[in-house]
Amino acid sequence: MRNTNNTIVNGPAILVRPESYVEQMDTNALFLKRQPLEVELGSGDGSFLVEYARMHPERNFIGVERLLGRIKKLDKKGRRAGLTNLKAISIEAGYFIQYLLPCAVVSTLHVYFPDPWPKKKHRNRRLISAGFPGLAKRVLAPGGICYFRTDSEDYSEQISLVFSESPDFKRTETPWELADIQTDFEKEFRSEGKNVHYHAYELAS
């Protein structure tokens, strides 16, 4: 298959459309193999997720991104790599985790550099707010983990606060293999000398 720039693109379609936007989806039906599922909320152009899915063919991955232009880039990168363990969905991340993901199907949630909404009057729009641990608990399988990264000091403090107030999660570490894979945003922020804050929380047994 060729895109409009006459660049050859291989592999099966990565970008998929849910059969319903009001009922929970069958995540197993998206993939050739039933494997542990990881989800990235706000996957951007897929710079992290395509590389991580390539490294881990024994896992399945879903990238969620609201902006269609970005997720089309993820689709193109994934098809070029011939990945069969990666799918992408264009939808708002909060809606996806609250309404479309079934219970206890996700082994890992990745949320990297979500919109910080820095103005105080807009902070209620942040993805990681008081209700997020409850949403994460619903979709995570036992022992599931949430990984976060942000360049915003204030957002980092908010992530720590909302998870410290949840009895369902305990803080853990981000493994080096995962931390070594940087998103495009992370590379940009680090080149500007900004600090990147890492958080990881495991669903308690």
Short mmCIF file of N, CA and C in Angstrom, two decimals, residues 7 30 88 95 109 122 138 143 156 180:
data_model
loop_
_atom_site.label_atom_id
_atom_site.label_comp_id
_atom_site.label_asym_id
_atom_site.label_seq_id
_atom_site.Cartn_x
_atom_site.Cartn_y
_atom_site.Cartn_z
N THR A 7 5.16 6.79 -0.63
CA THR A 7 6.01 6.01 0.26
C THR A 7 5.34 4.67 0.51
N LEU A 30 -9.26 -7.36 18.50
CA LEU A 30 -8.43 -6.46 17.70
C LEU A 30 -7.14 -7.11 17.23
N ALA A 88 -4.40 1.51 17.06
CA ALA A 88 -4.56 2.91 17.45
C ALA A 88 -6.01 3.31 17.30
N TYR A 95 -12.61 9.56 27.91
CA TYR A 95 -13.81 8.83 27.50
C TYR A 95 -13.49 7.37 27.25
N LEU A 109 -0.93 0.83 32.02
CA LEU A 109 -1.36 2.09 31.44
C LEU A 109 -0.16 3.03 31.36
N HIS A 122 -8.46 25.98 34.71
CA HIS A 122 -8.58 24.88 33.76
C HIS A 122 -8.12 23.53 34.32
N ARG A 138 -10.49 0.10 37.65
CA ARG A 138 -11.52 -0.67 36.96
C ARG A 138 -10.95 -1.43 35.77
N GLY A 143 -2.45 -6.56 39.84
CA GLY A 143 -1.03 -6.29 39.71
C GLY A 143 -0.67 -5.32 38.60
N SER A 156 3.06 17.09 38.27
CA SER A 156 3.73 16.01 38.98
C SER A 156 3.24 15.91 40.42
N ASP A 180 14.29 4.40 29.27
CA ASP A 180 15.23 4.70 28.19
C ASP A 180 14.55 5.07 26.88
#
